[in-house]
PDB file of C-alpha atoms in Angstrom:
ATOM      1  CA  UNK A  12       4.049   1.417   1.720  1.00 45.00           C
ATOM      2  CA  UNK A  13       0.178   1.242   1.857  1.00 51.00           C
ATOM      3  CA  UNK A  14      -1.724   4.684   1.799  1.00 48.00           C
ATOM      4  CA  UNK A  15      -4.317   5.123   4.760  1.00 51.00           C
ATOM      5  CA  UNK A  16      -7.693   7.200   3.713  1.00 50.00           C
ATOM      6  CA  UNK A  17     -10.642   8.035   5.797  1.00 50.00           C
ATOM      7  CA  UNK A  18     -13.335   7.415   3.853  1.00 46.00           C
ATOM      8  CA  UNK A  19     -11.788   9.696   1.207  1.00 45.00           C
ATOM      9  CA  UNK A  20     -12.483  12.698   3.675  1.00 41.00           C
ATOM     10  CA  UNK A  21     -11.632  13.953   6.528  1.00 42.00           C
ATOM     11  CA  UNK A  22     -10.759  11.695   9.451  1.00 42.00           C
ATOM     12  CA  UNK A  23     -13.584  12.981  12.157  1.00 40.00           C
ATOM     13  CA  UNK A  24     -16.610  13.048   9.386  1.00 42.00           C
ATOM     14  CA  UNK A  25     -15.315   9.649   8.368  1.00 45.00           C
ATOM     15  CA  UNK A  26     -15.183   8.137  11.439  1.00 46.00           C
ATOM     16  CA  UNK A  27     -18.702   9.766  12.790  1.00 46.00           C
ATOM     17  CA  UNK A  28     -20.247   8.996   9.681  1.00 49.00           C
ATOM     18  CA  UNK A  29     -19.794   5.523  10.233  1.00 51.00           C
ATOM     19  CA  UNK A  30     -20.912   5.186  13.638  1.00 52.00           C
ATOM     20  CA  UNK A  31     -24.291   7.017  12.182  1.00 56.00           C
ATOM     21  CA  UNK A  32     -25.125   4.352   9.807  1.00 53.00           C
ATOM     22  CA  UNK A  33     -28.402   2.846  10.685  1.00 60.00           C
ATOM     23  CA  UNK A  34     -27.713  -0.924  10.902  1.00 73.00           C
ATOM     24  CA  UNK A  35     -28.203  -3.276   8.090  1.00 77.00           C
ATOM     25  CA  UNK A  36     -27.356  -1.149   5.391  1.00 83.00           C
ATOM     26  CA  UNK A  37     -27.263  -2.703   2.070  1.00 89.00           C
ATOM     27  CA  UNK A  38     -24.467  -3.068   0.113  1.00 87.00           C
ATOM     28  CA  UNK A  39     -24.297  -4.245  -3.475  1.00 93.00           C
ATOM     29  CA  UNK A  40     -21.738  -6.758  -5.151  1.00 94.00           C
ATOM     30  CA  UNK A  41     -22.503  -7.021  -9.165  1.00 96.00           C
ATOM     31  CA  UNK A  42     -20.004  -9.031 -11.078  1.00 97.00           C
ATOM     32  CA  UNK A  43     -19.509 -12.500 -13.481  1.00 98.00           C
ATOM     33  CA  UNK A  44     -18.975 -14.795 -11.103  1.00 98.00           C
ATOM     34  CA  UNK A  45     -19.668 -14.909  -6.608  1.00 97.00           C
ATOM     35  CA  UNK A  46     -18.989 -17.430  -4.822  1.00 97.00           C
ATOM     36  CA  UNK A  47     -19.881 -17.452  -0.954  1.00 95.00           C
ATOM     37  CA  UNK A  48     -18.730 -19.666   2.146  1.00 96.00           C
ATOM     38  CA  UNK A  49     -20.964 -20.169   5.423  1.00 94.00           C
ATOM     39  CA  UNK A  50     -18.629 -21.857   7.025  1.00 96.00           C
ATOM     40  CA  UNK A  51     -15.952 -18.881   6.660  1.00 96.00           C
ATOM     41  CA  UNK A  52     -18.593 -15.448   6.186  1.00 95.00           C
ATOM     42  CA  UNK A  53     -16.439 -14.256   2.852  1.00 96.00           C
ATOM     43  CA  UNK A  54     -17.659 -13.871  -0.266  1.00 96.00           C
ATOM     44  CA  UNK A  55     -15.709 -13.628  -3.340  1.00 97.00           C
ATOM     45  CA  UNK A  56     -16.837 -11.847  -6.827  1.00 98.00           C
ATOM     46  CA  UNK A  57     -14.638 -11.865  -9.751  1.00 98.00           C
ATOM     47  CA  UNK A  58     -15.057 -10.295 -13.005  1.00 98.00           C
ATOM     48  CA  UNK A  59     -15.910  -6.805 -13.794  1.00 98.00           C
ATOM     49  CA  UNK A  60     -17.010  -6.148 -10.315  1.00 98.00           C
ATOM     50  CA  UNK A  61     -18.736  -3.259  -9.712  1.00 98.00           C
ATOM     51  CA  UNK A  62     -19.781  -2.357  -5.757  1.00 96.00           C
ATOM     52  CA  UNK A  63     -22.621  -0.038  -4.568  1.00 96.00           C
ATOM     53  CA  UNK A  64     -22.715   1.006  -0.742  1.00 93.00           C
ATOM     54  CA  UNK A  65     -25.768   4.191  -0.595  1.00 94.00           C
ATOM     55  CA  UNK A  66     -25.237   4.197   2.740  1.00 92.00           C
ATOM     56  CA  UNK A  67     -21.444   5.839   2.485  1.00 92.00           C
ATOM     57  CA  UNK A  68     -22.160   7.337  -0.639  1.00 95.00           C
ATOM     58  CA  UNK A  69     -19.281   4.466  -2.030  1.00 96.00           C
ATOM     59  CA  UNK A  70     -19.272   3.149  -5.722  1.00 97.00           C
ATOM     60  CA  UNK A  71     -16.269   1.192  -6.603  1.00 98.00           C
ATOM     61  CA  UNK A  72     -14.976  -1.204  -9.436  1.00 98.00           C
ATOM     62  CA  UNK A  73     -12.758  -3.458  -9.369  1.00 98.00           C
ATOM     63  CA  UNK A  74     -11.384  -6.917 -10.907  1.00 98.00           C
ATOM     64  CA  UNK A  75     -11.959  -9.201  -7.914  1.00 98.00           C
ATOM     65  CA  UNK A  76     -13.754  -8.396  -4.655  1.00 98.00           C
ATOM     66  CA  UNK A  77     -13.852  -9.825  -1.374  1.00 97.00           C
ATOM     67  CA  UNK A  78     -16.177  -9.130   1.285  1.00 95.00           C
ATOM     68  CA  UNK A  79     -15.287 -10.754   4.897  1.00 96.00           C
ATOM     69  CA  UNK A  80     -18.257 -10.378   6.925  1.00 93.00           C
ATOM     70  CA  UNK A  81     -17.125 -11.631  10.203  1.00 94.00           C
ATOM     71  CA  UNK A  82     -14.616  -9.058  10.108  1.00 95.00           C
ATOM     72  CA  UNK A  83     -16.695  -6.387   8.354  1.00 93.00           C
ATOM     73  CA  UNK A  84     -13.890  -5.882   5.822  1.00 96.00           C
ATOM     74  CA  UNK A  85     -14.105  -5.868   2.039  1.00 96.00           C
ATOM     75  CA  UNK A  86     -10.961  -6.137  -0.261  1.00 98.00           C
ATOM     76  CA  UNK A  87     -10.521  -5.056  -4.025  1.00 98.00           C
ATOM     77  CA  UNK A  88      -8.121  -5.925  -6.194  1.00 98.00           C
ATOM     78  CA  UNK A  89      -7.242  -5.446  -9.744  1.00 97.00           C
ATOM     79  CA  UNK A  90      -7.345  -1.890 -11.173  1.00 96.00           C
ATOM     80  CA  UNK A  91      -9.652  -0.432  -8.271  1.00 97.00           C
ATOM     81  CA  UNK A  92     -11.887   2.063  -8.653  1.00 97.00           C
ATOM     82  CA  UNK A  93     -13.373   4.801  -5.550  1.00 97.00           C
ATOM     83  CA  UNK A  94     -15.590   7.269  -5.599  1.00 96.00           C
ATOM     84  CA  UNK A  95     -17.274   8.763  -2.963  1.00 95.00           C
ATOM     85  CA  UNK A  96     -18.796  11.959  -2.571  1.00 92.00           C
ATOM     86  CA  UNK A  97     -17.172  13.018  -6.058  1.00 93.00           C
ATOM     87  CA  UNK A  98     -13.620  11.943  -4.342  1.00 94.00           C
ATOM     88  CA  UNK A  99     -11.909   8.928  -6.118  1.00 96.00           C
ATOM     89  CA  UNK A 100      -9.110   7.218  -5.633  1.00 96.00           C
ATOM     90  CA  UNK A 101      -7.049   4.553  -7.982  1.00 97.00           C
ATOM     91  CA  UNK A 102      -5.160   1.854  -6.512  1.00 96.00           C
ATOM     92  CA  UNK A 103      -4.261  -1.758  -7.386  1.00 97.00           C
ATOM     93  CA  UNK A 104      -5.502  -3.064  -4.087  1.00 97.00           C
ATOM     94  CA  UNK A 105      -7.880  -1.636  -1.694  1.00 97.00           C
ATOM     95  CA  UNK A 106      -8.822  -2.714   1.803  1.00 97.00           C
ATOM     96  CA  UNK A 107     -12.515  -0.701   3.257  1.00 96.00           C
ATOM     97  CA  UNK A 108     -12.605  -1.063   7.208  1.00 96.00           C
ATOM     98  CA  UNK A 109     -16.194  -0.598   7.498  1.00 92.00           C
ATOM     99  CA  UNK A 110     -17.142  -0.349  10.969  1.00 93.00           C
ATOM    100  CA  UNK A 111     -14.055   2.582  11.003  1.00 94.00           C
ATOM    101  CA  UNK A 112     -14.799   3.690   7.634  1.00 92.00           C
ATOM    102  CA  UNK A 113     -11.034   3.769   6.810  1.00 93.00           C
ATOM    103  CA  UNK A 114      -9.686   2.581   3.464  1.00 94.00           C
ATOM    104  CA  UNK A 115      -5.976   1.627   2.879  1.00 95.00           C
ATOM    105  CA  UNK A 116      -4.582   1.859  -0.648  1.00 95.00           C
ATOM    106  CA  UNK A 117      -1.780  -0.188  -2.304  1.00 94.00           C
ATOM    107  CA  UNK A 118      -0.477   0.364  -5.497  1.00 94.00           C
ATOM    108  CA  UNK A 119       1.461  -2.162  -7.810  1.00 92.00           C
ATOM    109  CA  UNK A 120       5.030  -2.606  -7.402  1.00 92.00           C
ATOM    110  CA  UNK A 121       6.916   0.970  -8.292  1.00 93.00           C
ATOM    111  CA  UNK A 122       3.747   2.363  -9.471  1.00 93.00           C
ATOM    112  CA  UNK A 123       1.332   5.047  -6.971  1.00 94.00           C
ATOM    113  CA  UNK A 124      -2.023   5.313  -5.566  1.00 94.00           C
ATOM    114  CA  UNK A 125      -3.917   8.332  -7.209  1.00 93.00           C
ATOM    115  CA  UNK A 126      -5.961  10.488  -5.219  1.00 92.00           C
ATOM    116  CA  UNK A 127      -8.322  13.288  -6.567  1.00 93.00           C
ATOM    117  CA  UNK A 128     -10.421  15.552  -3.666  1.00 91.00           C
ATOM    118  CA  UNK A 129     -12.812  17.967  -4.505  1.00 91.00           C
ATOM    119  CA  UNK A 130     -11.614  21.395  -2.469  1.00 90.00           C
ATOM    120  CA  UNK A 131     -14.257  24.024  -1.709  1.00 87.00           C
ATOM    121  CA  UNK A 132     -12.332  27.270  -2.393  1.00 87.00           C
ATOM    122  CA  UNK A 133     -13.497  29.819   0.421  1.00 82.00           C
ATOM    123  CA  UNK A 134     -15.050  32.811  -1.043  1.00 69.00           C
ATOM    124  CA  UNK A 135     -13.212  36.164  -0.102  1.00 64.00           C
ATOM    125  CA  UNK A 136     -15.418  38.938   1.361  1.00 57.00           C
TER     126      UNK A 136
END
């Protein structure tokens, strides 16, 4: 079963936080090899992949990438790689649902997604 995340935070920043992006953000696909479709909107990047989003704070690496820009969706595969705001999270596939700034984790067959959160400890008075 797939593992839903907000952004890697909670769900209300999350989902504010991405109706406050300014439009046209860039965001950043480095890898060996892209190959891109105008007929379909989805590009494809294989090859150490390596993603950079400023705009949600989002740095990712992956094996294979593709971004579907009709749908505003952008799927990793092949030991993925998250972090964001100095939250990651390790999963063999990743789906990012950018326009709800949601991501959904799988992990390979009887293996888990791995999660790590930075917790602010309240300070006792």
């Amino acid at each position: 079963m797939p593992l839903v995340f907000n952004t890697l935070t909670e769900a209300k920043f999350a989902q504010v936080k991405a109706q406050n992006v300014a439009p046209r953000q860039p965001l950043t696909v480095r890898s060996d090899i892209q190959e891109a479709n105008s007929e379909t909107g989805v590009v494809t990047a294989r090859g150490n992949v390596y993603i950079n989003y400023p705009a949600r704070n989002i740095q990712a690496t992956s094996a294979q990438a593709q971004y579907f820009s009709k749908e505003r969706r952008l799927v990793l595969t092949g030991n993925v790689y998250v972090l964001q705001d100095g939250n990651t999270m390790r999963a063999e596939t990743m789906t990012y649902l950018i326009d709800e700034g949601r991501f959904i984790a799988t992990p390979e067959t009887q293996q888990q997604v791995e999660s790590i959160y930075l917790v602010d400890e309240e300070e006792n008075n």
